[in-house]
mmCIF file of C-alpha atoms and ligand atoms in Angstrom:
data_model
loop_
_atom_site.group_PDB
_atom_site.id
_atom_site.type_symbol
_atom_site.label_atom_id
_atom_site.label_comp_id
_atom_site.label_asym_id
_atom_site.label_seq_id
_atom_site.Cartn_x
_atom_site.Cartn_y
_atom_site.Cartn_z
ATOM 1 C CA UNK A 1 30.235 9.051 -88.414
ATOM 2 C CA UNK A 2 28.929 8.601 -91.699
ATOM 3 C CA UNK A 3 26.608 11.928 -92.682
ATOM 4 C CA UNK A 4 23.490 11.959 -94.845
ATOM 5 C CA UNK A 5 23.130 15.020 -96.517
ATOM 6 C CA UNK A 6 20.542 15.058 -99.587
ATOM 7 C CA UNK A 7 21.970 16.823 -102.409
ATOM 8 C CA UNK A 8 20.003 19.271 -103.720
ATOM 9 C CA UNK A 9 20.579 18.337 -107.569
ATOM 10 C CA UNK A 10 20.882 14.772 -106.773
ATOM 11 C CA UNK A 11 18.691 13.427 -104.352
ATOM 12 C CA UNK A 12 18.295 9.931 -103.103
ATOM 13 C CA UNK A 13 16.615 7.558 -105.132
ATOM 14 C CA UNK A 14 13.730 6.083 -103.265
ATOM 15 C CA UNK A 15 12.956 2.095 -102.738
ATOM 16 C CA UNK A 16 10.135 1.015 -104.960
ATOM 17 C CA UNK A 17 7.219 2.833 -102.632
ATOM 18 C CA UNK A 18 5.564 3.559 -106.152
ATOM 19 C CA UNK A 19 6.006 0.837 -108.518
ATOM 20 C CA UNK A 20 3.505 -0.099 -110.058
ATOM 21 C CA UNK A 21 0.417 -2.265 -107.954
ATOM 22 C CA UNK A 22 0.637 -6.096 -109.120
ATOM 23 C CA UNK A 23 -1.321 -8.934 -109.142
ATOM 24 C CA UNK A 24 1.070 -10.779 -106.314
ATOM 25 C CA UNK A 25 2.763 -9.655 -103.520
ATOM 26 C CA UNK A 26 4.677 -11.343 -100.415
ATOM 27 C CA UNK A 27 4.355 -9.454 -96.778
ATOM 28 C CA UNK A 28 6.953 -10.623 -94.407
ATOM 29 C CA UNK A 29 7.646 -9.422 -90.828
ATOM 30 C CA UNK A 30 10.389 -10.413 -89.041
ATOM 31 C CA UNK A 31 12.515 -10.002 -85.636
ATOM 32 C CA UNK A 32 15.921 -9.526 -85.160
ATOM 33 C CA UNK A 33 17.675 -11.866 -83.098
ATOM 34 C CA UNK A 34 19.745 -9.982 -79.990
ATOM 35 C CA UNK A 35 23.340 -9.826 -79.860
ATOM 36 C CA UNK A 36 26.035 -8.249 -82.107
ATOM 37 C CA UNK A 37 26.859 -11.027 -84.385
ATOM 38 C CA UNK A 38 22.454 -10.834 -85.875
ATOM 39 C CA UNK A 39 23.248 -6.886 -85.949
ATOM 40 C CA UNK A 40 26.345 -7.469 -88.274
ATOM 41 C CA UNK A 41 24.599 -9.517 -90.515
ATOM 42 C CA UNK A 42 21.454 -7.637 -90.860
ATOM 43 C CA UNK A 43 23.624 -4.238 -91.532
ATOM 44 C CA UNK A 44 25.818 -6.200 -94.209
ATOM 45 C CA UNK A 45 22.644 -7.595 -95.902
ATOM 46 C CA UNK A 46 20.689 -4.604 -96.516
ATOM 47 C CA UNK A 47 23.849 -3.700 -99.217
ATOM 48 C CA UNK A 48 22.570 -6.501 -101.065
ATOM 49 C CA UNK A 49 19.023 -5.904 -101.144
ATOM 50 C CA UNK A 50 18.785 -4.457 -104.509
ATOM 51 C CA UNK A 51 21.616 -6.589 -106.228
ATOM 52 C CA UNK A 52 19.144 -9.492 -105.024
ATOM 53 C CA UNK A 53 16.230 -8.237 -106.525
ATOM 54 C CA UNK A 54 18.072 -7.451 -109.382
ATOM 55 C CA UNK A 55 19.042 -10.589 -109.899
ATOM 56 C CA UNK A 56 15.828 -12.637 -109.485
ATOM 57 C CA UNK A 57 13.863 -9.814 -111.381
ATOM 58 C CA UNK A 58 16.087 -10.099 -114.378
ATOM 59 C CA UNK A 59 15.122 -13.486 -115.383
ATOM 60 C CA UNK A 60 11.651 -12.494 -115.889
ATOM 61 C CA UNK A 61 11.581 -8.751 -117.267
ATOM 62 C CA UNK A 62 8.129 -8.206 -118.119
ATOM 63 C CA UNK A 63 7.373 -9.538 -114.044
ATOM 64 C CA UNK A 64 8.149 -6.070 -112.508
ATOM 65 C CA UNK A 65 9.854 -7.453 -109.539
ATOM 66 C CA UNK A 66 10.175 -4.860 -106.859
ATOM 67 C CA UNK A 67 11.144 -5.183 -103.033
ATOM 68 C CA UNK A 68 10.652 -2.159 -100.457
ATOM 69 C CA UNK A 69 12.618 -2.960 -96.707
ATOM 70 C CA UNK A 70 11.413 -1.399 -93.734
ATOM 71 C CA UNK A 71 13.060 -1.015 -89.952
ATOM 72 C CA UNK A 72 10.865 -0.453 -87.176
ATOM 73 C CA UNK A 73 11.366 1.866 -84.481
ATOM 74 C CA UNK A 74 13.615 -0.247 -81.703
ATOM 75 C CA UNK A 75 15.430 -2.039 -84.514
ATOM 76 C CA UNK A 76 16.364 1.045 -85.746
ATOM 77 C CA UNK A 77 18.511 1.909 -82.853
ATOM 78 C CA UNK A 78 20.055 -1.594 -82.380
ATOM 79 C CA UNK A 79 20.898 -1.435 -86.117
ATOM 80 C CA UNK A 80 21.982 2.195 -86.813
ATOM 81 C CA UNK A 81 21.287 4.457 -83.846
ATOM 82 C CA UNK A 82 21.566 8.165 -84.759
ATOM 83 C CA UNK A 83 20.837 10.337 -87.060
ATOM 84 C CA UNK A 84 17.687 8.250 -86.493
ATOM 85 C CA UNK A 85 14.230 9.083 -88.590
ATOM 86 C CA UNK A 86 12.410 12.424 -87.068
ATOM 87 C CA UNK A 87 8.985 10.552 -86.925
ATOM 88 C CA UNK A 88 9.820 6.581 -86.305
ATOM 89 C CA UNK A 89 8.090 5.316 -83.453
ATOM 90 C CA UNK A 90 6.620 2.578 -82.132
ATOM 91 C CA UNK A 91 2.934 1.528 -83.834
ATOM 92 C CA UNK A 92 0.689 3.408 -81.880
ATOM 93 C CA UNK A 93 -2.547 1.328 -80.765
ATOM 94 C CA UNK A 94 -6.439 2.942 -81.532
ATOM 95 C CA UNK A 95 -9.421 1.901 -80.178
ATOM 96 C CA UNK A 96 -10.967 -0.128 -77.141
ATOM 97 C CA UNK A 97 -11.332 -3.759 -76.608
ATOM 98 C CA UNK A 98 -12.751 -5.467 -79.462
ATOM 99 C CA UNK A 99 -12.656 -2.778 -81.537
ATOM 100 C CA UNK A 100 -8.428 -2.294 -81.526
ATOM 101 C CA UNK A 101 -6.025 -1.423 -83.711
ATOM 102 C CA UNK A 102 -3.149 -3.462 -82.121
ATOM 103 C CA UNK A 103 0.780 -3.597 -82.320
ATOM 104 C CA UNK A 104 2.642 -6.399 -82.454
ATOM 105 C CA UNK A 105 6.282 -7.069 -83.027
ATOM 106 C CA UNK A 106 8.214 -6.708 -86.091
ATOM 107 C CA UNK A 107 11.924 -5.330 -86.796
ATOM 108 C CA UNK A 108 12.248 -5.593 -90.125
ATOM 109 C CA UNK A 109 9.080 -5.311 -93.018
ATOM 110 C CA UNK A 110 9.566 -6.888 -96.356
ATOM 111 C CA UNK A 111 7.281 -5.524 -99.082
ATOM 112 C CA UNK A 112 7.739 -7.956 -102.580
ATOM 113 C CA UNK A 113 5.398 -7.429 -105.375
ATOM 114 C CA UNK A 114 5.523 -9.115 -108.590
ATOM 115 C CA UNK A 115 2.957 -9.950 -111.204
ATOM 116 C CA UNK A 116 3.778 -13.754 -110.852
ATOM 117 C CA UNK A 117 4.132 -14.887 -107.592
ATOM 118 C CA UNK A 118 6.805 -17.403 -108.875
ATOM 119 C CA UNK A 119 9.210 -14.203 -108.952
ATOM 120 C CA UNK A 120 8.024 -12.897 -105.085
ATOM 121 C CA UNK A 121 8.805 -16.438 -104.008
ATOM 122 C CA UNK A 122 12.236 -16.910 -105.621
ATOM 123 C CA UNK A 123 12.877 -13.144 -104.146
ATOM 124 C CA UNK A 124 11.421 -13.771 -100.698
ATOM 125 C CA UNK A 125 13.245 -17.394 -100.149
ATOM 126 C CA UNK A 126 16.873 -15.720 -101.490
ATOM 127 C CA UNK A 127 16.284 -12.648 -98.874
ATOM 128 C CA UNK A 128 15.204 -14.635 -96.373
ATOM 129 C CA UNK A 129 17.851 -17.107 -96.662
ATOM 130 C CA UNK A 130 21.157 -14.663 -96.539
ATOM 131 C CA UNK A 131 20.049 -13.566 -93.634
ATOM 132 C CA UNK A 132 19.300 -16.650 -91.540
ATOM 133 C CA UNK A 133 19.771 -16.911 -88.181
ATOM 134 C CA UNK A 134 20.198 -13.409 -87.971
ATOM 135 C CA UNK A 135 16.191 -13.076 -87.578
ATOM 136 C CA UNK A 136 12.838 -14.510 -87.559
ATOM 137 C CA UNK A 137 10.417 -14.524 -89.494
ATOM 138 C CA UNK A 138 7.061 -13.992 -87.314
ATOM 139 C CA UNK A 139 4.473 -13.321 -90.181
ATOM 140 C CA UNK A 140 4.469 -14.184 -93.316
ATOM 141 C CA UNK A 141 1.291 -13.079 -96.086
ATOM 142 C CA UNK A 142 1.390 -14.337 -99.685
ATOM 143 C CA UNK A 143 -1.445 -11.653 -101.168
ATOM 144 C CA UNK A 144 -3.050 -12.116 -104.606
ATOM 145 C CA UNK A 145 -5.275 -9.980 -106.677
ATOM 146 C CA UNK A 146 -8.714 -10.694 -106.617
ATOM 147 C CA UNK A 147 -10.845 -10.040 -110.219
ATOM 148 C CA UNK A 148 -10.749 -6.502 -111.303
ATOM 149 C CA UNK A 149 -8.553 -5.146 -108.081
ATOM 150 C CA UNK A 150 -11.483 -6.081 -105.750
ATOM 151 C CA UNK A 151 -10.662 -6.414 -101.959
ATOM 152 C CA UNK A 152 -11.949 -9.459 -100.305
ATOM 153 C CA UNK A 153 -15.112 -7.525 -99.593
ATOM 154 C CA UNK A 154 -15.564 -7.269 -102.768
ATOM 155 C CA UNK A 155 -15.279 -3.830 -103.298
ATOM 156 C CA UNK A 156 -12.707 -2.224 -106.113
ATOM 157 C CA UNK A 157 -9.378 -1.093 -103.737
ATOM 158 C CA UNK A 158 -7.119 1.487 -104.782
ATOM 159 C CA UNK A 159 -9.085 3.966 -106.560
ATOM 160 C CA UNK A 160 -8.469 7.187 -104.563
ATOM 161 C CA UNK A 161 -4.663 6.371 -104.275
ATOM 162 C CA UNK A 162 -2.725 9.341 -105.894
ATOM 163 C CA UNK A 163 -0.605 8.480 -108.986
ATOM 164 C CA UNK A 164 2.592 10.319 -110.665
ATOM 165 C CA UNK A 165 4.365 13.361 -109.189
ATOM 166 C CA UNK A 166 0.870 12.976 -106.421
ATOM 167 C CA UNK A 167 1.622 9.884 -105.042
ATOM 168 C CA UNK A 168 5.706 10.674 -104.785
ATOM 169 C CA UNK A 169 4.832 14.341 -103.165
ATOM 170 C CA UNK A 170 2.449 12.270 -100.823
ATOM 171 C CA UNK A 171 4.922 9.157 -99.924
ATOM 172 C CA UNK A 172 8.324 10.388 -100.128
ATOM 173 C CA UNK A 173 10.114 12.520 -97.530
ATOM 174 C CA UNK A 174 11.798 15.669 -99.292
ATOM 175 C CA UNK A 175 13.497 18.314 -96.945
ATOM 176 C CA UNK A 176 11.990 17.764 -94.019
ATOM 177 C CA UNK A 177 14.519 15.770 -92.679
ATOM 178 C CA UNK A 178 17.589 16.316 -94.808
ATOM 179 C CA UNK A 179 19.072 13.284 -93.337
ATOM 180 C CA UNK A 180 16.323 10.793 -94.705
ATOM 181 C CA UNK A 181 15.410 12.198 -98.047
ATOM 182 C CA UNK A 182 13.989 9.649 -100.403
ATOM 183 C CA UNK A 183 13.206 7.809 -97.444
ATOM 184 C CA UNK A 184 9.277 6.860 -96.923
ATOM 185 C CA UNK A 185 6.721 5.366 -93.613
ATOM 186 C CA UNK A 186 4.608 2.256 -93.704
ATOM 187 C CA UNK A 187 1.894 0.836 -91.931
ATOM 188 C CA UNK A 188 0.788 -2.341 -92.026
ATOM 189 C CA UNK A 189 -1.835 -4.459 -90.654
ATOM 190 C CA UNK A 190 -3.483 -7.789 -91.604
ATOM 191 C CA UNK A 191 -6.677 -7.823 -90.891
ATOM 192 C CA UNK A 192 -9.156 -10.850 -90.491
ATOM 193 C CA UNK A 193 -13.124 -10.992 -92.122
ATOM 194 C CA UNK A 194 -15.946 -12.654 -90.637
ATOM 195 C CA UNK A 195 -17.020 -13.199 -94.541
ATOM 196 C CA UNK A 196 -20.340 -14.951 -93.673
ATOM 197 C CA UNK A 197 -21.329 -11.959 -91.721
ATOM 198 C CA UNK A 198 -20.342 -9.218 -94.262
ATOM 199 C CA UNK A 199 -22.171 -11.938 -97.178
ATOM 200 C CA UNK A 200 -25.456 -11.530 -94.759
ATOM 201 C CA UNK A 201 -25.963 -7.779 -95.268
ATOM 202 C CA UNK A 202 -27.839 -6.036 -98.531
ATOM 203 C CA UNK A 203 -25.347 -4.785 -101.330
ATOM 204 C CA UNK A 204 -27.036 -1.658 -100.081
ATOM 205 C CA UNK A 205 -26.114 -1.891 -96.574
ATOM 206 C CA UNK A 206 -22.154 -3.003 -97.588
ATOM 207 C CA UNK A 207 -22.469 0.144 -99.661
ATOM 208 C CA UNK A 208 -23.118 2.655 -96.888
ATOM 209 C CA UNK A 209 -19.898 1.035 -95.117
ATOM 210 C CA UNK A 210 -17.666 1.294 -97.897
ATOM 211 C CA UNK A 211 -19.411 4.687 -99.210
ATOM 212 C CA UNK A 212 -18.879 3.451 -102.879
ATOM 213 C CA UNK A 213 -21.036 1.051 -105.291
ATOM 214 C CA UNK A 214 -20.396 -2.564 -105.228
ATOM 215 C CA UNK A 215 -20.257 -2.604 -108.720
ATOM 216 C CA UNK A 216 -19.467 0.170 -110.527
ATOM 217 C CA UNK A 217 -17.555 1.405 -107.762
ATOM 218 C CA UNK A 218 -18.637 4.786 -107.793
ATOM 219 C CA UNK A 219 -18.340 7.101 -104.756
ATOM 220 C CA UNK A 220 -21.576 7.409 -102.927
ATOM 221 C CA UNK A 221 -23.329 10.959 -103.015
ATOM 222 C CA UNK A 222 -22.809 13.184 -100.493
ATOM 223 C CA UNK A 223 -26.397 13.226 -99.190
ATOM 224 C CA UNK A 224 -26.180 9.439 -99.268
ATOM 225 C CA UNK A 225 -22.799 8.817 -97.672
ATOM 226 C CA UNK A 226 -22.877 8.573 -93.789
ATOM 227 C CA UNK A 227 -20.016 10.365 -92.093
ATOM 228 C CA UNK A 228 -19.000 6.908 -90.255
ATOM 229 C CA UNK A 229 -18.142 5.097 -93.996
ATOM 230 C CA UNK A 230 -15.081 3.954 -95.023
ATOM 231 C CA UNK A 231 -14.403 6.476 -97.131
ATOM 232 C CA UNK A 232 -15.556 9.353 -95.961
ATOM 233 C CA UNK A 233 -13.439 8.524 -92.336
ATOM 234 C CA UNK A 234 -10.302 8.111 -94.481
ATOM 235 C CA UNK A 235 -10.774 11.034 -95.960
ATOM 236 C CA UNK A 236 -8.543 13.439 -94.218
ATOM 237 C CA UNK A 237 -7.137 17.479 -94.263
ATOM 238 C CA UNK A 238 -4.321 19.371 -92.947
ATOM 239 C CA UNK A 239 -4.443 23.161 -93.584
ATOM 240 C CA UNK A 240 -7.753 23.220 -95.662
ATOM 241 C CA UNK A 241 -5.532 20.386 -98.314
ATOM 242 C CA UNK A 242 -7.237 16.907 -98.498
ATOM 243 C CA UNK A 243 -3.605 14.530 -97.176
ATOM 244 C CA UNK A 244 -3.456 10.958 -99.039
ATOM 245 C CA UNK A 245 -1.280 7.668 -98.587
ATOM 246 C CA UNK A 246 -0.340 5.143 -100.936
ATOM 247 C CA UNK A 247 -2.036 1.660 -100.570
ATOM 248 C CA UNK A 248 -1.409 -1.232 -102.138
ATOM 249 C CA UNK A 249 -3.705 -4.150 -99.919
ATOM 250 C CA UNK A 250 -3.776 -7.396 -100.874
ATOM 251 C CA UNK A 251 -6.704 -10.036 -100.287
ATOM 252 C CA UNK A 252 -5.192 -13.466 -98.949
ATOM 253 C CA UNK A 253 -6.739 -16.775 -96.908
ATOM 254 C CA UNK A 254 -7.204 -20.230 -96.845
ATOM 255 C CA UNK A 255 -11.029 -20.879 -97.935
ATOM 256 C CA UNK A 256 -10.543 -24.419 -96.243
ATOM 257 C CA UNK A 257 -9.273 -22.925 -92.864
ATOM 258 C CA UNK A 258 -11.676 -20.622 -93.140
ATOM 259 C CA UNK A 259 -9.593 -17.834 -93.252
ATOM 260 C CA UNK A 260 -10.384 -14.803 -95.429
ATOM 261 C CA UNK A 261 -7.990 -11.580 -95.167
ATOM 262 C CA UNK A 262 -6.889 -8.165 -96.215
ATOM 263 C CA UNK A 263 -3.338 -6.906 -96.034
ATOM 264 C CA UNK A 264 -3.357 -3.391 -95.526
ATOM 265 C CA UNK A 265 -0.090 -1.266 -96.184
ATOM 266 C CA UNK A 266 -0.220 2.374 -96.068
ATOM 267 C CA UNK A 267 2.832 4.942 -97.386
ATOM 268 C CA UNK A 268 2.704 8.071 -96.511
ATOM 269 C CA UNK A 269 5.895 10.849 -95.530
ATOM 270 C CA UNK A 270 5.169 11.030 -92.467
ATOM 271 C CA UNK A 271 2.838 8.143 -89.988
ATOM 272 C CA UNK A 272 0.585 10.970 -89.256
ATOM 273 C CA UNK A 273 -1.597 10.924 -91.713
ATOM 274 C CA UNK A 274 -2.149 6.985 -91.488
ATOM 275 C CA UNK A 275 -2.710 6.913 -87.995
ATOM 276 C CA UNK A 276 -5.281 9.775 -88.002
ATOM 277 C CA UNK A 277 -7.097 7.621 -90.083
ATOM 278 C CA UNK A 278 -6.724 4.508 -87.623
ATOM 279 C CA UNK A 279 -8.308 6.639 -84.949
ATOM 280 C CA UNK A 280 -11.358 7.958 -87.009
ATOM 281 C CA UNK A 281 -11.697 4.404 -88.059
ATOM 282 C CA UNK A 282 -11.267 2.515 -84.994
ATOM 283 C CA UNK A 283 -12.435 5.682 -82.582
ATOM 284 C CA UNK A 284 -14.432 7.532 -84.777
ATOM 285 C CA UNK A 285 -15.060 10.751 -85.993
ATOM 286 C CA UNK A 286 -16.660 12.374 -83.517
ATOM 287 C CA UNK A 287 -15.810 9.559 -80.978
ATOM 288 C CA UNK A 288 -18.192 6.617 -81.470
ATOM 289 C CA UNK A 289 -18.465 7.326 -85.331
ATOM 290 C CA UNK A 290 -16.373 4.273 -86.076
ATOM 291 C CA UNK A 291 -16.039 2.648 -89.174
ATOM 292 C CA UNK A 292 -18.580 -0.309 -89.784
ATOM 293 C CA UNK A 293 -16.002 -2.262 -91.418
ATOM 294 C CA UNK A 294 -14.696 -3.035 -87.997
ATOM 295 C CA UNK A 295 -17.376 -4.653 -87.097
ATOM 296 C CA UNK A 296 -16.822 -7.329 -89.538
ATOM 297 C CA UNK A 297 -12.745 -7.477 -89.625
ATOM 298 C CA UNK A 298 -10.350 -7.994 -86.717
ATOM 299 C CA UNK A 299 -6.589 -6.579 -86.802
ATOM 300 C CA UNK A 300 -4.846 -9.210 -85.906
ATOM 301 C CA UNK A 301 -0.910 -7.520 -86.610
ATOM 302 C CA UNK A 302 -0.062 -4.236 -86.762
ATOM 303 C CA UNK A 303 3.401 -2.709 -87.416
ATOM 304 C CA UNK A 304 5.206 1.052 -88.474
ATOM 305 C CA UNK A 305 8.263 0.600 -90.525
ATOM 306 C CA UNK A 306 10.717 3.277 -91.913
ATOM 307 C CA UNK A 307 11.701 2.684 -95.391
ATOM 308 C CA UNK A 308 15.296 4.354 -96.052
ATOM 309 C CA UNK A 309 16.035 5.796 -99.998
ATOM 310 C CA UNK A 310 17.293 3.050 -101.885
ATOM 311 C CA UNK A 311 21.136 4.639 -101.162
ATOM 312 C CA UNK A 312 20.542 4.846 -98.026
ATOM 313 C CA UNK A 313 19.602 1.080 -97.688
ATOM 314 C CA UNK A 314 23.199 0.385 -99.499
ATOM 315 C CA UNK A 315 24.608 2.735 -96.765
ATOM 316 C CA UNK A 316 23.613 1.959 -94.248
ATOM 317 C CA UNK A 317 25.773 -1.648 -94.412
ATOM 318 C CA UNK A 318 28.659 0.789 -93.158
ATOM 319 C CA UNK A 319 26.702 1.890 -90.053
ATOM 320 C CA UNK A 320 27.085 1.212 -86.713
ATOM 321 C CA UNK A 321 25.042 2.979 -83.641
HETATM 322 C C1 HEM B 1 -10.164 -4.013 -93.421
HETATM 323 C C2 HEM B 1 -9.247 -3.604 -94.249
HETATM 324 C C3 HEM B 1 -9.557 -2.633 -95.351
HETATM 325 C C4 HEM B 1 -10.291 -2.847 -96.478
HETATM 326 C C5 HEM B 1 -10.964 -4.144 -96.918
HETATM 327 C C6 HEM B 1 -10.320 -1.595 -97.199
HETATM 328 C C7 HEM B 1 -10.977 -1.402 -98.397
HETATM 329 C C8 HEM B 1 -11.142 -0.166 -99.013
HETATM 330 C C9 HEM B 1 -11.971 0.080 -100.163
HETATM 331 C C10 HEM B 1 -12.780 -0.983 -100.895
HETATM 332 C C11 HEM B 1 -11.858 1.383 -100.474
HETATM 333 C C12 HEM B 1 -12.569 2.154 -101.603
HETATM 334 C C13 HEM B 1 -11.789 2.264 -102.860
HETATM 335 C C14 HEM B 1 -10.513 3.061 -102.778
HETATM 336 O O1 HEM B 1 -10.494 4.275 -102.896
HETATM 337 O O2 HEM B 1 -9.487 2.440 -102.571
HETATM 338 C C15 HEM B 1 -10.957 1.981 -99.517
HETATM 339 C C16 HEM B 1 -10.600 3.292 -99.498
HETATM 340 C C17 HEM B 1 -9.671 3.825 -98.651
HETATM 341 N N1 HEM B 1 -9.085 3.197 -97.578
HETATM 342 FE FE1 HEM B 1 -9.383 1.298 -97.001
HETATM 343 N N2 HEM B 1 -9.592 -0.665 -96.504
HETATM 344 C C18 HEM B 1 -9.133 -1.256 -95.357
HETATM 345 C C19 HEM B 1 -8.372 -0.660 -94.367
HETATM 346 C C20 HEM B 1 -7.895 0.633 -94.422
HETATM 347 C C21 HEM B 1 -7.037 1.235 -93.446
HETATM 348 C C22 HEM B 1 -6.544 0.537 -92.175
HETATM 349 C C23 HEM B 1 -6.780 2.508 -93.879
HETATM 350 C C24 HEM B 1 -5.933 3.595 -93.266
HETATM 351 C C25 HEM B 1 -5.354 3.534 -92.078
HETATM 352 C C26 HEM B 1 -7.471 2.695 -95.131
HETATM 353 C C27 HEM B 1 -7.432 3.845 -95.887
HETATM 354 C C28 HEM B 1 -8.194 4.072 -97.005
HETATM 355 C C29 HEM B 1 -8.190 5.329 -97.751
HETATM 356 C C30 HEM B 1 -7.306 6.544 -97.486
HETATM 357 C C31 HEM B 1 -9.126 5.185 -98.781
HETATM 358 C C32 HEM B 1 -9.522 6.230 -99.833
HETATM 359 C C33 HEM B 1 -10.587 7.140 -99.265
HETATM 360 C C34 HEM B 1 -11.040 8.175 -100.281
HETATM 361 O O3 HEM B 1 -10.221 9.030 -100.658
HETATM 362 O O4 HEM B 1 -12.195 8.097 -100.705
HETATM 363 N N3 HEM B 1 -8.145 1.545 -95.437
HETATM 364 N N4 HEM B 1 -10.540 1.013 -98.635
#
């Protein structure tokens, strides 16, 4: 059995969990298709992950092609069994009927961001297409960015994300489990927006939801802010120490379908963090102190991936469970 052990003075390079945010990105979830032959294939094709990025990246340098590939928790053990990842588990649902954070299947995540989408395409249809049969694909978001970062409520998005040495210390998994070093969670969720509704309330009132300016997007002072806003609900501690993730959400739809969206995806070291902040969102903080935002957007998936370091990934082609 193949052993993982980070080197101290070398450790695992991670996948692309903090590239830089883009203005296109392509979020597909897939499932793996049972037997042993789908398993084979899958293993073999995650050593060729990066050479494919590499390869489609390269023909447009200044594009910033990156691709992050996630396992969820059952696929993990049909793919590579043990060691397995100290905190994988299935996506834990929040919340009550209507108001619900649900799960819904997915083996295998893949995060491509670009700042044409020509490049995510070209990426997404080469990936896709080595591994075939082997899985399918069961949802499939092609995210773009809207004006000056804005989220499809038309708020900015991505402000209080960490950057530099912050974001890696917040994202990537260091000795915590020396077997997975480098190694990262996800959460992701698409989420549906009954726009006409949210376009009915006063800048004001979308303001006290978000607990930021429309605007200027400026954080909304603390005498102002109610404790059930966006913000302040996603604004969590651990041992007195305020705990971030690393979001990079994309707006998508299909104005003539009427459909208008918001990809949410959420690194963080451990799921912890993100799924505290599902519950005092979709629960609330005290119970019944839910997040407004809800009440105009539906999760519709919902999914927890582990994202191995990028050697790891190459690796774990040589694994079997
Ligand atoms: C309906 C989908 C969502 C939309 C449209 C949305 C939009 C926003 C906006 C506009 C902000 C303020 C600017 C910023 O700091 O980024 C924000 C902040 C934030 N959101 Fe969301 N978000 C969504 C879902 C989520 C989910 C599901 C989570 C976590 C599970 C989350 C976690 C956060 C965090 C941690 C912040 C920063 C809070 C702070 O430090 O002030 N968001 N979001």
């Amino acid at each position: 059995m193949t052993t993982f052990t980070a080197m101290a003075n070398n450790p695992p390079d991670p996948q692309s969990v903090c590239s830089p945010i883009t203005s296109s990105a392509i979020f597909i979830v897939a499932t793996l298709a049972p037997g042993s032959d789908p398993a084979d294939k899958v293993r073999a094709w995650s050593a060729d992950v990066a050479a494919l990025t590499r390869s489609v990246g390269k023909r447009v340098p200044s594009g910033n092609l990156s691709c992050v590939c996630g396992f969820g928790s059952s696929a993990w053990d049909t793919l590579f069994g043990n060691p397995r990842p100290a905190s994988l588990h299935a996506f834990r649902e929040f919340g009550a009927q209507g108001r619900r954070a649900v799960a819904t299947p997915g083996d295998i995540l893949l995060h491509i961001r670009a700042d044409q989408m020509d490049l995510c395409f070209e990426l997404a249809t080469q990936l896709l297409s080595s591994l075939g049969d082997a899985i399918s694909v069961v949802d499939e978001v092609q995210g773009f960015r809207y004006f000056d970062m804005r989220s499809m409520v038309g708020f900015v998005d991505g402000t209080e994300n960490p950057a530099g040495r912050q974001a890696v210390n917040f994202t990537i998994i260091g000795d915590e489990d020396p077997s997975f070093t480098g190694g990262s969670y996800v959460l992701v969720q698409k989420y549906l927006h009954n726009m006409s509704a949210w376009n009915e309330l006063s800048v004001e009132a979308q303001e006290r939801i978000i607990g930021r300016t429309k605007l200027s997007d400026i954080e909304l002072g603390d005498s102002v802010k109610p404790s059930c806003s966006h913000s302040s609900l996603t604004t969590i501690t651990k041992d007195g120490q305020e705990v971030k993730i690393l979001r990079d959400n994309m707006p998508f739809g299909r104005p003539g379908a009427g459909e208008f969206g918001t990809y949410f995806i959420g690194y963080a070291r451990s799921p912890e963090p993100i799924e505290q902040m599902l519950e005092n969102m979709f629960v609330g903080r005290p119970p019944g102190n839910y997040d407004r935002l809800l009440d105009f957007s539906t999760a519709v998936t919902g999914g927890l991936f582990f994202v191995p370091s990028a050697d790891l990934l190459e690796e774990l082609a040589d694994r079997k469970p």
